[in-house]
Amino acid sequence: MTETTLILGPGALGRLLAAYLAYSDQQCTVALVGRQASSRPICLVTPEGETLSRLVPRITAEEAPRQPALMHLTTKAYAAEQALTELAEHIDPATPLVLWQNGFRVQEPLTRRWQGPVLCATTTEGAYTQGEAGAVHAGRGHTFIGHLDGAYPDLADSIAKMLGKAGLFAESCTDIRQRLWHKLAVNAAINPLVARYRIRNGQLRDRPFRLIVTGIIDELSLVMEAESIAPPEQGWAAMVWKVIEGTANNRASMLQDVLAGRPTERDAILGPLREAARRHDIVAPRLDALWDNSP
Ligand code: PAF
């Protein structure tokens, strides 16, 4: 019997997963759930410049199979709760769920609320949408998958293997909470600034941005220490500057949102950090300024 993997959220990441997973396993079909059904194939441009056309059913929540094998939630953070609530009316609440959101806003509440197993993913795959059904896989990255408390290691392992078989580098892990906070630090140091000034990531290396980023990293390190989040091996500053270097030519996701007139993930990225600062009585004027001036 074939099983269905649902991907809820037909943005860049959802299309990317759908296109890669679609033909990778004979036992498993993939369907992309969004507001509108469509029979147009997904066109994916790979990092090597190859264009793949993938016939993936694009369905609405009402058309979703009652008992999917697995569900990936790939909406933006601010849309995650609502999208899941709408789909939840139509599917088995015990369905395993993988959360792919940036920031640290939805992971904790959805892990506690959803009846089935919930895993979180953090990825450095770079992708953006092209037209109504296309996506460009701009840069290959790495994905980690795990449960916030380290539960369901076998499930995390099998999903990572499934992604690996489809051609995406993925690993299961037992420290996803820490990895999410590390990514949060990277996103907080890059996204609000590049979105506000409409610049590419690499421009943060130049004046006047370099000093601003350094100040933000200092504040972030204090908040992380107070939250008992272990620093990355190379330290916070080296981690952030390495990502800036490696993505110098990218338009960060928050800038893409601004340019497309979409809401941004300001709250999912800066909200948890500012709340943590307040919890620990840390004065964080730079994070506050990012919040006040973020689109
Ligand atoms: O949000 C993004 O675009 C990415 O997480 C990152 C790392 C900032 C690169 O652009």
Short mmCIF file of C-alpha atoms and ligand atoms in Angstrom, two decimals:
data_model
loop_
_atom_site.label_atom_id
_atom_site.label_comp_id
_atom_site.label_asym_id
_atom_site.label_seq_id
_atom_site.Cartn_x
_atom_site.Cartn_y
_atom_site.Cartn_z
CA MET A 1 0.00 0.00 0.00
CA THR A 2 1.37 3.45 -0.83
CA GLU A 3 1.42 6.03 1.91
CA THR A 4 1.14 9.78 1.54
CA THR A 5 3.50 12.42 2.83
CA LEU A 6 1.75 15.77 3.08
CA ILE A 7 3.63 19.03 2.75
CA LEU A 8 1.63 21.89 4.17
CA GLY A 9 2.79 25.26 2.82
CA PRO A 10 3.49 25.66 -0.90
CA GLY A 11 6.23 28.33 -0.56
CA ALA A 12 9.84 27.88 -1.62
CA LEU A 13 10.72 25.25 0.99
CA GLY A 14 7.47 23.31 0.49
CA ARG A 15 8.02 23.18 -3.27
CA LEU A 16 11.63 22.18 -2.79
CA LEU A 17 10.71 19.27 -0.51
CA ALA A 18 7.85 18.21 -2.76
CA ALA A 19 10.01 18.21 -5.87
CA TYR A 20 12.80 16.18 -4.28
CA LEU A 21 10.59 13.75 -2.38
CA ALA A 22 8.13 13.21 -5.23
CA TYR A 23 9.89 10.45 -7.15
CA SER A 24 12.29 9.20 -4.54
CA ASP A 25 10.22 6.41 -3.00
CA GLN A 26 7.81 4.07 -4.79
CA GLN A 27 6.00 3.30 -1.52
CA CYS A 28 5.24 6.91 -0.77
CA THR A 29 3.31 9.59 -2.65
CA VAL A 30 3.67 13.28 -1.93
CA ALA A 31 0.96 15.95 -1.95
CA LEU A 32 1.41 19.66 -1.44
CA VAL A 33 -1.38 21.29 0.55
CA GLY A 34 -2.25 24.94 0.01
CA ARG A 35 -5.18 27.29 -0.40
CA GLN A 36 -5.62 26.39 -4.06
CA ALA A 37 -5.57 23.04 -5.81
CA SER A 38 -3.60 22.88 -9.03
CA SER A 39 -2.49 20.29 -11.53
CA ARG A 40 0.51 22.29 -12.75
CA PRO A 41 3.79 20.45 -12.24
CA ILE A 42 6.36 21.93 -9.90
CA CYS A 43 9.35 23.26 -11.81
CA LEU A 44 12.52 23.10 -9.76
CA VAL A 45 15.82 24.59 -10.89
CA THR A 46 18.60 22.68 -9.15
CA PRO A 47 21.82 24.36 -7.91
CA GLU A 48 23.50 22.73 -10.92
CA GLY A 49 21.10 24.58 -13.25
CA GLU A 50 19.02 21.55 -14.25
CA THR A 51 15.26 22.10 -14.50
CA LEU A 52 13.12 19.31 -13.08
CA SER A 53 9.42 19.12 -13.76
CA ARG A 54 7.62 17.19 -11.04
CA LEU A 55 4.00 16.12 -11.08
CA VAL A 56 3.02 16.59 -7.45
CA PRO A 57 -0.69 16.80 -6.60
CA ARG A 58 -1.45 20.24 -5.17
CA ILE A 59 -4.52 19.89 -3.02
CA THR A 60 -6.55 21.85 -0.49
CA ALA A 61 -6.94 20.83 3.18
CA GLU A 62 -10.40 19.40 2.43
CA GLU A 63 -8.88 17.03 -0.14
CA ALA A 64 -6.14 15.74 2.17
CA PRO A 65 -6.11 11.98 2.90
CA ARG A 66 -7.39 11.24 6.40
CA GLN A 67 -4.35 9.18 7.40
CA PRO A 68 -1.15 10.50 5.90
CA ALA A 69 2.07 8.78 6.95
CA LEU A 70 3.78 12.06 7.76
CA MET A 71 3.29 15.78 7.45
CA HIS A 72 5.89 18.51 6.87
CA LEU A 73 4.74 21.98 7.94
CA THR A 74 6.68 24.44 5.77
CA THR A 75 4.67 27.66 6.10
CA LYS A 76 6.20 30.86 7.42
CA ALA A 77 6.28 30.96 11.22
CA TYR A 78 3.42 33.48 11.48
CA ALA A 79 1.11 31.29 9.36
CA ALA A 80 1.97 27.93 10.95
CA GLU A 81 -0.63 27.70 13.73
CA GLN A 82 -3.54 28.73 11.54
CA ALA A 83 -2.55 26.42 8.67
CA LEU A 84 -2.18 23.47 11.01
CA THR A 85 -5.50 24.19 12.73
CA GLU A 86 -7.27 24.19 9.36
CA LEU A 87 -5.67 20.94 8.22
CA ALA A 88 -6.18 19.29 11.62
CA GLU A 89 -9.93 19.13 10.97
CA HIS A 90 -9.29 16.75 8.09
CA ILE A 91 -6.50 14.45 9.19
CA ASP A 92 -5.67 11.97 11.91
CA PRO A 93 -4.32 13.93 14.92
CA ALA A 94 -1.74 11.18 15.55
CA THR A 95 0.05 11.96 12.26
CA PRO A 96 3.77 12.62 12.83
CA LEU A 97 4.60 16.25 12.13
CA VAL A 98 7.85 18.00 11.16
CA LEU A 99 8.12 21.76 11.80
CA TRP A 100 10.40 23.69 9.43
CA GLN A 101 9.83 27.24 10.68
CA ASN A 102 12.51 29.85 11.24
CA GLY A 103 12.87 31.37 14.69
CA PHE A 104 11.63 29.83 17.93
CA ARG A 105 8.01 30.92 18.12
CA VAL A 106 5.92 27.93 17.09
CA GLN A 107 8.16 24.96 17.95
CA GLU A 108 7.41 24.78 21.66
CA PRO A 109 3.61 25.32 21.57
CA LEU A 110 3.03 23.05 18.58
CA THR A 111 5.20 20.29 20.06
CA ARG A 112 3.06 20.36 23.21
CA ARG A 113 -0.28 20.77 21.42
CA TRP A 114 -0.15 18.28 18.56
CA GLN A 115 -1.21 14.79 19.60
CA GLY A 116 1.21 12.87 17.36
CA PRO A 117 5.01 13.02 17.46
CA VAL A 118 6.42 16.43 16.57
CA LEU A 119 9.95 16.91 15.26
CA CYS A 120 11.67 20.18 14.42
CA ALA A 121 13.93 20.75 11.47
CA THR A 122 16.50 23.42 10.89
CA THR A 123 17.95 23.78 7.45
CA THR A 124 20.46 25.82 5.52
CA GLU A 125 19.00 24.85 2.13
CA GLY A 126 18.60 28.03 0.12
CA ALA A 127 15.51 28.35 -2.07
CA TYR A 128 13.16 30.93 -3.48
CA THR A 129 9.92 30.74 -5.41
CA GLN A 130 9.70 31.43 -9.11
CA GLY A 131 6.27 32.09 -10.60
CA GLU A 132 3.20 30.18 -9.50
CA ALA A 133 4.65 26.70 -9.37
CA GLY A 134 8.40 27.08 -9.57
CA ALA A 135 11.27 27.13 -7.11
CA VAL A 136 14.96 27.78 -7.48
CA HIS A 137 17.21 25.67 -5.27
CA ALA A 138 19.86 28.35 -4.92
CA GLY A 139 22.31 26.57 -2.67
CA ARG A 140 22.68 23.13 -1.17
CA GLY A 141 22.61 23.07 2.61
CA HIS A 142 22.26 20.71 5.51
CA THR A 143 19.18 19.79 7.54
CA PHE A 144 19.01 18.57 11.13
CA ILE A 145 15.88 16.92 12.53
CA GLY A 146 15.01 16.08 16.10
CA HIS A 147 12.50 16.35 18.92
CA LEU A 148 12.81 19.29 21.35
CA ASP A 149 13.32 16.87 24.25
CA GLY A 150 15.29 14.33 22.23
CA ALA A 151 12.30 11.93 21.92
CA TYR A 152 11.46 9.79 18.84
CA PRO A 153 15.07 9.26 17.69
CA ASP A 154 14.07 6.42 15.32
CA LEU A 155 11.43 8.56 13.64
CA ALA A 156 13.90 11.43 13.27
CA ASP A 157 16.38 9.00 11.78
CA SER A 158 13.93 7.55 9.27
CA ILE A 159 12.82 11.03 8.11
CA ALA A 160 16.44 12.13 7.73
CA LYS A 161 17.09 8.98 5.67
CA MET A 162 14.01 9.69 3.54
CA LEU A 163 15.33 13.18 2.80
CA GLY A 164 18.80 11.79 2.13
CA LYS A 165 17.38 9.28 -0.36
CA ALA A 166 15.66 12.19 -2.10
CA GLY A 167 18.98 14.00 -2.51
CA LEU A 168 18.99 16.43 0.44
CA PHE A 169 21.68 16.24 3.12
CA ALA A 170 19.90 15.50 6.39
CA GLU A 171 20.81 14.13 9.79
CA SER A 172 18.83 13.30 12.90
CA CYS A 173 20.02 14.85 16.14
CA THR A 174 19.18 14.97 19.84
CA ASP A 175 20.10 18.64 20.33
CA ILE A 176 17.67 20.35 17.98
CA ARG A 177 16.71 22.97 20.59
CA GLN A 178 20.29 24.25 20.68
CA ARG A 179 20.57 24.12 16.90
CA LEU A 180 17.36 26.16 16.55
CA TRP A 181 18.73 28.83 18.90
CA HIS A 182 22.00 28.93 16.98
CA LYS A 183 20.08 29.49 13.74
CA LEU A 184 17.98 32.09 15.57
CA ALA A 185 21.16 33.98 16.46
CA VAL A 186 22.26 33.92 12.81
CA ASN A 187 18.86 35.08 11.61
CA ALA A 188 18.66 37.86 14.22
CA ALA A 189 22.08 39.22 13.28
CA ILE A 190 21.36 39.17 9.53
CA ASN A 191 17.69 39.29 8.57
CA PRO A 192 16.28 42.45 10.22
CA LEU A 193 19.21 44.59 9.07
CA VAL A 194 19.31 43.39 5.47
CA ALA A 195 15.51 43.66 5.23
CA ARG A 196 15.51 47.21 6.59
CA TYR A 197 18.31 48.46 4.34
CA ARG A 198 17.43 46.20 1.39
CA ILE A 199 20.94 44.90 1.01
CA ARG A 200 22.48 41.52 0.26
CA ASN A 201 23.96 39.57 3.18
CA GLY A 202 27.55 40.26 2.14
CA GLN A 203 27.09 44.01 2.49
CA LEU A 204 26.93 43.52 6.26
CA ARG A 205 30.73 43.11 6.11
CA ASP A 206 31.08 46.77 5.12
CA ARG A 207 30.71 50.02 7.01
CA PRO A 208 28.49 51.04 8.74
CA PHE A 209 26.90 47.60 9.12
CA ARG A 210 29.93 45.67 10.37
CA LEU A 211 29.93 47.48 13.72
CA ILE A 212 26.17 47.16 14.13
CA VAL A 213 26.37 43.40 13.55
CA THR A 214 29.20 43.13 16.08
CA GLY A 215 27.09 44.94 18.69
CA ILE A 216 24.11 42.67 18.01
CA ILE A 217 26.29 39.56 18.38
CA ASP A 218 27.50 40.84 21.78
CA GLU A 219 23.92 41.21 22.99
CA LEU A 220 22.91 37.86 21.54
CA SER A 221 25.74 36.11 23.37
CA LEU A 222 24.55 37.51 26.70
CA VAL A 223 20.99 36.36 26.10
CA MET A 224 22.15 32.90 24.97
CA GLU A 225 24.34 32.48 28.03
CA ALA A 226 21.48 33.46 30.33
CA GLU A 227 19.24 30.92 28.52
CA SER A 228 21.95 28.24 28.98
CA ILE A 229 22.35 27.79 25.23
CA ALA A 230 25.89 26.52 24.67
CA PRO A 231 27.84 28.61 22.15
CA PRO A 232 28.87 27.02 18.86
CA GLU A 233 32.36 25.51 18.91
CA GLN A 234 33.85 28.43 16.99
CA GLY A 235 32.03 31.08 19.11
CA TRP A 236 29.02 33.27 18.22
CA ALA A 237 30.85 35.88 16.20
CA ALA A 238 32.72 33.39 14.00
CA MET A 239 29.51 31.47 13.38
CA VAL A 240 27.58 34.56 12.25
CA TRP A 241 30.39 35.94 10.06
CA LYS A 242 30.88 32.55 8.43
CA VAL A 243 27.22 32.47 7.38
CA ILE A 244 27.45 36.06 6.12
CA GLU A 245 30.51 35.10 4.09
CA GLY A 246 28.92 31.93 2.75
CA THR A 247 25.67 33.66 1.77
CA ALA A 248 27.23 36.99 0.71
CA ASN A 249 25.29 37.11 -2.52
CA ASN A 250 21.94 36.02 -1.06
CA ARG A 251 18.87 38.05 -0.41
CA ALA A 252 17.87 36.78 3.03
CA SER A 253 14.38 35.40 3.51
CA MET A 254 13.21 38.50 5.39
CA LEU A 255 14.34 40.75 2.55
CA GLN A 256 12.56 38.48 0.07
CA ASP A 257 9.40 38.85 2.17
CA VAL A 258 9.72 42.65 2.16
CA LEU A 259 10.31 42.77 -1.59
CA ALA A 260 7.31 40.51 -2.20
CA GLY A 261 5.08 42.60 0.10
CA ARG A 262 4.57 39.68 2.53
CA PRO A 263 4.59 39.94 6.35
CA THR A 264 8.04 39.21 7.78
CA GLU A 265 9.19 36.75 10.47
CA ARG A 266 10.27 39.62 12.73
CA ASP A 267 8.29 38.24 15.66
CA ALA A 268 9.46 34.61 15.31
CA ILE A 269 13.10 35.73 15.15
CA LEU A 270 13.38 38.74 17.47
CA GLY A 271 10.41 38.01 19.78
CA PRO A 272 11.89 34.97 21.63
CA LEU A 273 15.24 36.74 22.05
CA ARG A 274 13.74 39.92 23.49
CA GLU A 275 11.48 37.90 25.78
CA ALA A 276 14.51 35.92 27.00
CA ALA A 277 16.39 39.20 27.60
CA ARG A 278 13.50 40.50 29.70
CA ARG A 279 13.24 37.21 31.63
CA HIS A 280 16.87 37.54 32.64
CA ASP A 281 16.87 41.33 33.20
CA ILE A 282 19.30 41.88 30.33
CA VAL A 283 19.20 45.31 28.75
CA ALA A 284 19.26 44.73 24.99
CA PRO A 285 19.04 48.11 23.23
CA ARG A 286 20.31 46.78 19.91
CA LEU A 287 17.74 43.99 19.76
CA ASP A 288 15.09 46.53 20.76
CA ALA A 289 16.23 48.86 17.97
CA LEU A 290 16.07 46.02 15.45
CA TRP A 291 12.54 45.28 16.59
CA ASP A 292 11.47 48.92 16.42
CA ASN A 293 12.90 49.43 12.95
CA SER A 294 12.18 46.05 11.37
CA PRO A 295 9.75 45.79 8.54
O1 PAF B 1 16.76 33.56 6.44
C1 PAF B 1 17.67 33.39 5.61
O2 PAF B 1 17.66 33.87 4.49
C2 PAF B 1 18.83 32.48 5.99
O3 PAF B 1 18.49 31.81 7.17
C3 PAF B 1 20.17 33.17 6.14
C4 PAF B 1 21.11 32.24 6.84
C5 PAF B 1 20.05 34.47 6.88
C6 PAF B 1 20.83 33.38 4.81
O4 PAF B 1 20.22 34.30 4.00
#
